[in-house]
PDB file of C-alpha atoms in Angstrom:
ATOM      1  CA  MET E   1       0.000   0.000   0.000  1.00  0.00           C
ATOM      2  CA  SER E   2       1.317   3.478  -0.862  1.00  0.00           C
ATOM      3  CA  VAL E   3       2.309   6.002   1.786  1.00  0.00           C
ATOM      4  CA  SER E   4      -0.502   8.341   0.708  1.00  0.00           C
ATOM      5  CA  GLY E   5      -2.998   5.458   0.916  1.00  0.00           C
ATOM      6  CA  VAL E   6      -1.941   4.736   4.503  1.00  0.00           C
ATOM      7  CA  LEU E   7      -2.162   8.446   5.377  1.00  0.00           C
ATOM      8  CA  ILE E   8      -5.676   8.808   3.952  1.00  0.00           C
ATOM      9  CA  ARG E   9      -6.901   5.634   5.707  1.00  0.00           C
ATOM     10  CA  ARG E  10      -5.499   6.901   9.028  1.00  0.00           C
ATOM     11  CA  MET E  11      -7.164  10.301   8.560  1.00  0.00           C
ATOM     12  CA  LEU E  12     -10.500   8.732   7.603  1.00  0.00           C
ATOM     13  CA  ARG E  13     -10.467   6.595  10.762  1.00  0.00           C
ATOM     14  CA  VAL E  14     -10.218   9.812  12.789  1.00  0.00           C
ATOM     15  CA  GLU E  15     -13.010  11.379  10.762  1.00  0.00           C
ATOM     16  CA  LYS E  16     -15.528   8.578  11.431  1.00  0.00           C
ATOM     17  CA  HIS E  17     -16.013  10.020  14.900  1.00  0.00           C
ATOM     18  CA  ASN E  18     -16.920  13.453  13.555  1.00  0.00           C
ATOM     19  CA  GLU E  19     -19.835  14.886  11.647  1.00  0.00           C
ATOM     20  CA  TRP E  20     -18.833  15.043   7.980  1.00  0.00           C
ATOM     21  CA  THR E  21     -21.986  14.913   5.927  1.00  0.00           C
ATOM     22  CA  PRO E  22     -21.972  14.360   2.172  1.00  0.00           C
ATOM     23  CA  PRO E  23     -23.282  16.880  -0.338  1.00  0.00           C
ATOM     24  CA  MET E  24     -26.477  16.161  -2.252  1.00  0.00           C
ATOM     25  CA  GLY E  25     -26.975  15.499  -5.942  1.00  0.00           C
ATOM     26  CA  ASN E  26     -24.178  16.520  -8.280  1.00  0.00           C
ATOM     27  CA  ALA E  27     -22.466  18.682  -5.662  1.00  0.00           C
ATOM     28  CA  LEU E  28     -18.942  18.366  -4.266  1.00  0.00           C
ATOM     29  CA  PHE E  29     -17.583  19.469  -0.896  1.00  0.00           C
ATOM     30  CA  PHE E  30     -14.053  20.864  -0.686  1.00  0.00           C
ATOM     31  CA  ASN E  31     -13.124  20.994   3.010  1.00  0.00           C
ATOM     32  CA  VAL E  32     -10.117  23.222   3.722  1.00  0.00           C
ATOM     33  CA  ASP E  33      -8.221  24.190   6.841  1.00  0.00           C
ATOM     34  CA  SER E  34      -5.027  25.784   8.042  1.00  0.00           C
ATOM     35  CA  SER E  35      -2.687  25.209  10.939  1.00  0.00           C
ATOM     36  CA  THR E  36      -0.262  27.666  12.521  1.00  0.00           C
ATOM     37  CA  ARG E  37       2.260  26.788  15.203  1.00  0.00           C
ATOM     38  CA  GLY E  38       2.234  30.123  17.028  1.00  0.00           C
ATOM     39  CA  SER E  39       0.863  33.447  15.834  1.00  0.00           C
ATOM     40  CA  PRO E  40       2.672  34.256  13.728  1.00  0.00           C
ATOM     41  CA  GLY E  41       4.255  30.862  13.224  1.00  0.00           C
ATOM     42  CA  GLU E  42       5.009  28.011  10.836  1.00  0.00           C
ATOM     43  CA  ALA E  43       1.856  27.547   8.774  1.00  0.00           C
ATOM     44  CA  GLY E  44       0.361  24.843   6.615  1.00  0.00           C
ATOM     45  CA  ILE E  45      -2.868  24.412   4.687  1.00  0.00           C
ATOM     46  CA  GLY E  46      -4.750  21.372   3.521  1.00  0.00           C
ATOM     47  CA  GLY E  47      -7.949  20.296   1.871  1.00  0.00           C
ATOM     48  CA  ALA E  48      -9.928  17.410   0.449  1.00  0.00           C
ATOM     49  CA  LEU E  49     -12.491  17.431  -2.363  1.00  0.00           C
ATOM     50  CA  ARG E  50     -15.179  14.750  -2.027  1.00  0.00           C
ATOM     51  CA  ASP E  51     -18.270  13.625  -3.869  1.00  0.00           C
ATOM     52  CA  VAL E  52     -21.677  12.487  -2.595  1.00  0.00           C
ATOM     53  CA  THR E  53     -20.331   9.041  -1.675  1.00  0.00           C
ATOM     54  CA  GLY E  54     -17.471  10.512   0.370  1.00  0.00           C
ATOM     55  CA  GLN E  55     -14.941   9.418  -2.268  1.00  0.00           C
ATOM     56  CA  ILE E  56     -11.869  11.671  -2.176  1.00  0.00           C
ATOM     57  CA  LEU E  57     -11.290  13.167  -5.622  1.00  0.00           C
ATOM     58  CA  LEU E  58      -8.356  15.319  -4.562  1.00  0.00           C
ATOM     59  CA  PHE E  59      -6.358  16.168  -1.502  1.00  0.00           C
ATOM     60  CA  PHE E  60      -3.621  18.728  -0.984  1.00  0.00           C
ATOM     61  CA  SER E  61      -1.392  20.082   1.726  1.00  0.00           C
ATOM     62  CA  SER E  62       1.085  22.946   1.438  1.00  0.00           C
ATOM     63  CA  TYR E  63       3.647  24.626   3.646  1.00  0.00           C
ATOM     64  CA  LEU E  64       3.263  28.429   3.691  1.00  0.00           C
ATOM     65  CA  GLY E  65       6.163  29.615   5.826  1.00  0.00           C
ATOM     66  CA  VAL E  66       5.599  31.958   8.765  1.00  0.00           C
ATOM     67  CA  MET E  67       2.267  33.796   8.932  1.00  0.00           C
ATOM     68  CA  ASP E  68      -0.741  34.456  11.151  1.00  0.00           C
ATOM     69  CA  SER E  69      -3.781  32.217  11.480  1.00  0.00           C
ATOM     70  CA  CYS E  70      -6.151  34.506   9.539  1.00  0.00           C
ATOM     71  CA  SER E  71      -3.851  34.777   6.546  1.00  0.00           C
ATOM     72  CA  ASP E  72      -3.252  31.044   6.253  1.00  0.00           C
ATOM     73  CA  GLU E  73      -6.978  30.201   6.184  1.00  0.00           C
ATOM     74  CA  VAL E  74      -7.486  32.656   3.308  1.00  0.00           C
ATOM     75  CA  HIS E  75      -4.586  30.947   1.499  1.00  0.00           C
ATOM     76  CA  ALA E  76      -6.327  27.562   1.957  1.00  0.00           C
ATOM     77  CA  ILE E  77      -9.539  28.846   0.372  1.00  0.00           C
ATOM     78  CA  LEU E  78      -7.634  30.467  -2.497  1.00  0.00           C
ATOM     79  CA  LYS E  79      -5.713  27.217  -3.160  1.00  0.00           C
ATOM     80  CA  ALA E  80      -9.017  25.313  -3.346  1.00  0.00           C
ATOM     81  CA  CYS E  81     -10.364  27.889  -5.835  1.00  0.00           C
ATOM     82  CA  GLN E  82      -7.246  27.527  -7.981  1.00  0.00           C
ATOM     83  CA  LEU E  83      -7.450  23.726  -7.993  1.00  0.00           C
ATOM     84  CA  VAL E  84     -11.155  23.735  -8.885  1.00  0.00           C
ATOM     85  CA  SER E  85     -10.575  26.131 -11.763  1.00  0.00           C
ATOM     86  CA  SER E  86      -7.712  23.993 -13.093  1.00  0.00           C
ATOM     87  CA  LYS E  87      -9.992  21.067 -14.038  1.00  0.00           C
ATOM     88  CA  ARG E  88     -12.768  21.722 -16.527  1.00  0.00           C
ATOM     89  CA  PHE E  89     -14.828  18.682 -15.490  1.00  0.00           C
ATOM     90  CA  LEU E  90     -15.286  20.216 -12.024  1.00  0.00           C
ATOM     91  CA  LEU E  91     -17.109  23.198 -13.495  1.00  0.00           C
ATOM     92  CA  MET E  92     -20.099  20.882 -14.151  1.00  0.00           C
ATOM     93  CA  HIS E  93     -20.629  20.536 -10.391  1.00  0.00           C
ATOM     94  CA  HIS E  94     -21.873  22.793  -7.657  1.00  0.00           C
ATOM     95  CA  ILE E  95     -18.850  23.069  -5.356  1.00  0.00           C
ATOM     96  CA  SER E  96     -18.926  24.251  -1.762  1.00  0.00           C
ATOM     97  CA  ILE E  97     -15.577  25.200  -0.271  1.00  0.00           C
ATOM     98  CA  ILE E  98     -16.045  24.641   3.443  1.00  0.00           C
ATOM     99  CA  THR E  99     -13.980  26.345   6.128  1.00  0.00           C
ATOM    100  CA  TYR E 100     -14.327  26.438   9.899  1.00  0.00           C
ATOM    101  CA  SER E 101     -13.589  30.193   9.978  1.00  0.00           C
ATOM    102  CA  LYS E 102     -16.859  32.117  10.117  1.00  0.00           C
ATOM    103  CA  SER E 103     -15.093  35.502  10.081  1.00  0.00           C
ATOM    104  CA  ILE E 104     -13.223  34.702   6.870  1.00  0.00           C
ATOM    105  CA  VAL E 105     -16.453  33.618   5.161  1.00  0.00           C
ATOM    106  CA  GLU E 106     -17.909  36.968   6.246  1.00  0.00           C
ATOM    107  CA  TRP E 107     -14.864  38.792   4.781  1.00  0.00           C
ATOM    108  CA  ILE E 108     -15.294  37.026   1.456  1.00  0.00           C
ATOM    109  CA  GLN E 109     -19.047  37.550   1.290  1.00  0.00           C
ATOM    110  CA  GLY E 110     -19.129  41.040   2.842  1.00  0.00           C
ATOM    111  CA  ASP E 111     -18.324  44.561   1.777  1.00  0.00           C
ATOM    112  CA  ASP E 112     -15.652  45.297   4.337  1.00  0.00           C
ATOM    113  CA  PHE E 113     -13.050  43.466   6.377  1.00  0.00           C
ATOM    114  CA  SER E 114     -10.287  44.500   8.710  1.00  0.00           C
ATOM    115  CA  HIS E 115      -7.374  42.193   7.838  1.00  0.00           C
ATOM    116  CA  LEU E 116      -5.579  44.290   5.214  1.00  0.00           C
ATOM    117  CA  PRO E 117      -2.583  41.969   4.635  1.00  0.00           C
ATOM    118  CA  VAL E 118      -4.870  39.512   2.803  1.00  0.00           C
ATOM    119  CA  ALA E 119      -7.127  42.008   1.003  1.00  0.00           C
ATOM    120  CA  HIS E 120      -5.709  41.094  -2.416  1.00  0.00           C
ATOM    121  CA  LEU E 121      -6.303  37.375  -1.701  1.00  0.00           C
ATOM    122  CA  VAL E 122      -9.913  38.005  -0.681  1.00  0.00           C
ATOM    123  CA  TYR E 123     -10.472  39.878  -3.947  1.00  0.00           C
ATOM    124  CA  ASP E 124      -8.892  36.989  -5.883  1.00  0.00           C
ATOM    125  CA  ILE E 125     -11.312  34.563  -4.187  1.00  0.00           C
ATOM    126  CA  ARG E 126     -14.240  36.848  -5.004  1.00  0.00           C
ATOM    127  CA  LYS E 127     -13.144  36.852  -8.648  1.00  0.00           C
ATOM    128  CA  PHE E 128     -13.055  33.039  -8.723  1.00  0.00           C
ATOM    129  CA  MET E 129     -16.570  32.984  -7.262  1.00  0.00           C
ATOM    130  CA  HIS E 130     -17.772  35.481  -9.872  1.00  0.00           C
ATOM    131  CA  ASP E 131     -16.177  33.568 -12.765  1.00  0.00           C
ATOM    132  CA  MET E 132     -17.280  30.061 -11.708  1.00  0.00           C
ATOM    133  CA  ALA E 133     -21.026  29.612 -11.432  1.00  0.00           C
ATOM    134  CA  GLY E 134     -21.883  27.144  -8.702  1.00  0.00           C
ATOM    135  CA  LEU E 135     -18.889  27.882  -6.472  1.00  0.00           C
ATOM    136  CA  GLU E 136     -19.643  28.939  -2.912  1.00  0.00           C
ATOM    137  CA  ILE E 137     -17.667  29.441   0.288  1.00  0.00           C
ATOM    138  CA  MET E 138     -19.397  28.328   3.463  1.00  0.00           C
ATOM    139  CA  PHE E 139     -18.801  27.914   7.180  1.00  0.00           C
ATOM    140  CA  LYS E 140     -19.186  24.646   9.084  1.00  0.00           C
ATOM    141  CA  PRO E 141     -17.870  23.767  12.542  1.00  0.00           C
ATOM    142  CA  ARG E 142     -14.347  22.362  12.728  1.00  0.00           C
ATOM    143  CA  ALA E 143     -15.578  18.878  13.755  1.00  0.00           C
ATOM    144  CA  SER E 144     -16.898  18.360  10.217  1.00  0.00           C
ATOM    145  CA  ASN E 145     -13.486  19.137   8.780  1.00  0.00           C
ATOM    146  CA  SER E 146     -11.069  16.678  10.436  1.00  0.00           C
ATOM    147  CA  LEU E 147      -9.432  15.395   7.234  1.00  0.00           C
ATOM    148  CA  ALA E 148      -8.534  18.945   6.153  1.00  0.00           C
ATOM    149  CA  VAL E 149      -7.323  19.680   9.703  1.00  0.00           C
ATOM    150  CA  SER E 150      -4.974  16.673   9.558  1.00  0.00           C
ATOM    151  CA  LEU E 151      -3.615  17.662   6.149  1.00  0.00           C
ATOM    152  CA  ALA E 152      -2.951  21.246   7.300  1.00  0.00           C
ATOM    153  CA  LYS E 153      -1.244  20.145  10.506  1.00  0.00           C
ATOM    154  CA  GLU E 154       0.958  17.785   8.489  1.00  0.00           C
ATOM    155  CA  ARG E 155       2.326  20.769   6.520  1.00  0.00           C
ATOM    156  CA  SER E 156       2.775  23.117   9.483  1.00  0.00           C
ATOM    157  CA  VAL E 157       5.498  20.736  10.721  1.00  0.00           C
ATOM    158  CA  ASN E 158       6.771  19.337   7.385  1.00  0.00           C
ATOM    159  CA  GLN E 159       7.828  21.701   4.651  1.00  0.00           C
ATOM    160  CA  GLY E 160       6.841  20.919   1.081  1.00  0.00           C
ATOM    161  CA  ASP E 161       3.660  20.329  -0.859  1.00  0.00           C
ATOM    162  CA  ARG E 162       1.391  17.346  -1.586  1.00  0.00           C
ATOM    163  CA  LEU E 163      -1.208  17.183  -4.299  1.00  0.00           C
ATOM    164  CA  GLN E 164      -2.967  14.022  -5.357  1.00  0.00           C
ATOM    165  CA  TRP E 165      -5.882  13.646  -7.775  1.00  0.00           C
ATOM    166  CA  ARG E 166      -7.873  10.442  -7.954  1.00  0.00           C
ATOM    167  CA  VAL E 167      -7.802   9.069 -11.493  1.00  0.00           C
ATOM    168  CA  LEU E 168     -11.232   9.833 -12.930  1.00  0.00           C
TER     169      LEU E 168
END
């Protein structure tokens, strides 16, 4: 069994105890999260794109360097937007990017926000949402996001990037 297969199986065992619920119909859920060791501190992001059966279509984790916990969560959402836009077949689906950060969802959906260092990233995310019909950013409690949490924590302590698509 591959190393990534073992990692995903271990993360899914943790997730069984939490409340991940599948999307309905032709929709996909892209759970994202970030992890910072200190504020500011070493930061990582991660995410997993899943279909209605819970099948993982994609997972990623990336090391960001040193930053604060608000900035890294915005980076996680932006990375998910970039990955979704990179595959044409995904544009046929309604995709919800799910984060545990209610304030960042409010920044993206609102008219004003106070965290100026990431203003340009928020505007990039808004542009993705404008250009891709069926893309939304939504808040759910962290318990529903344990796979993304594990992927982000993995990168806050291990530099480098991981990206794996399931062969479709």
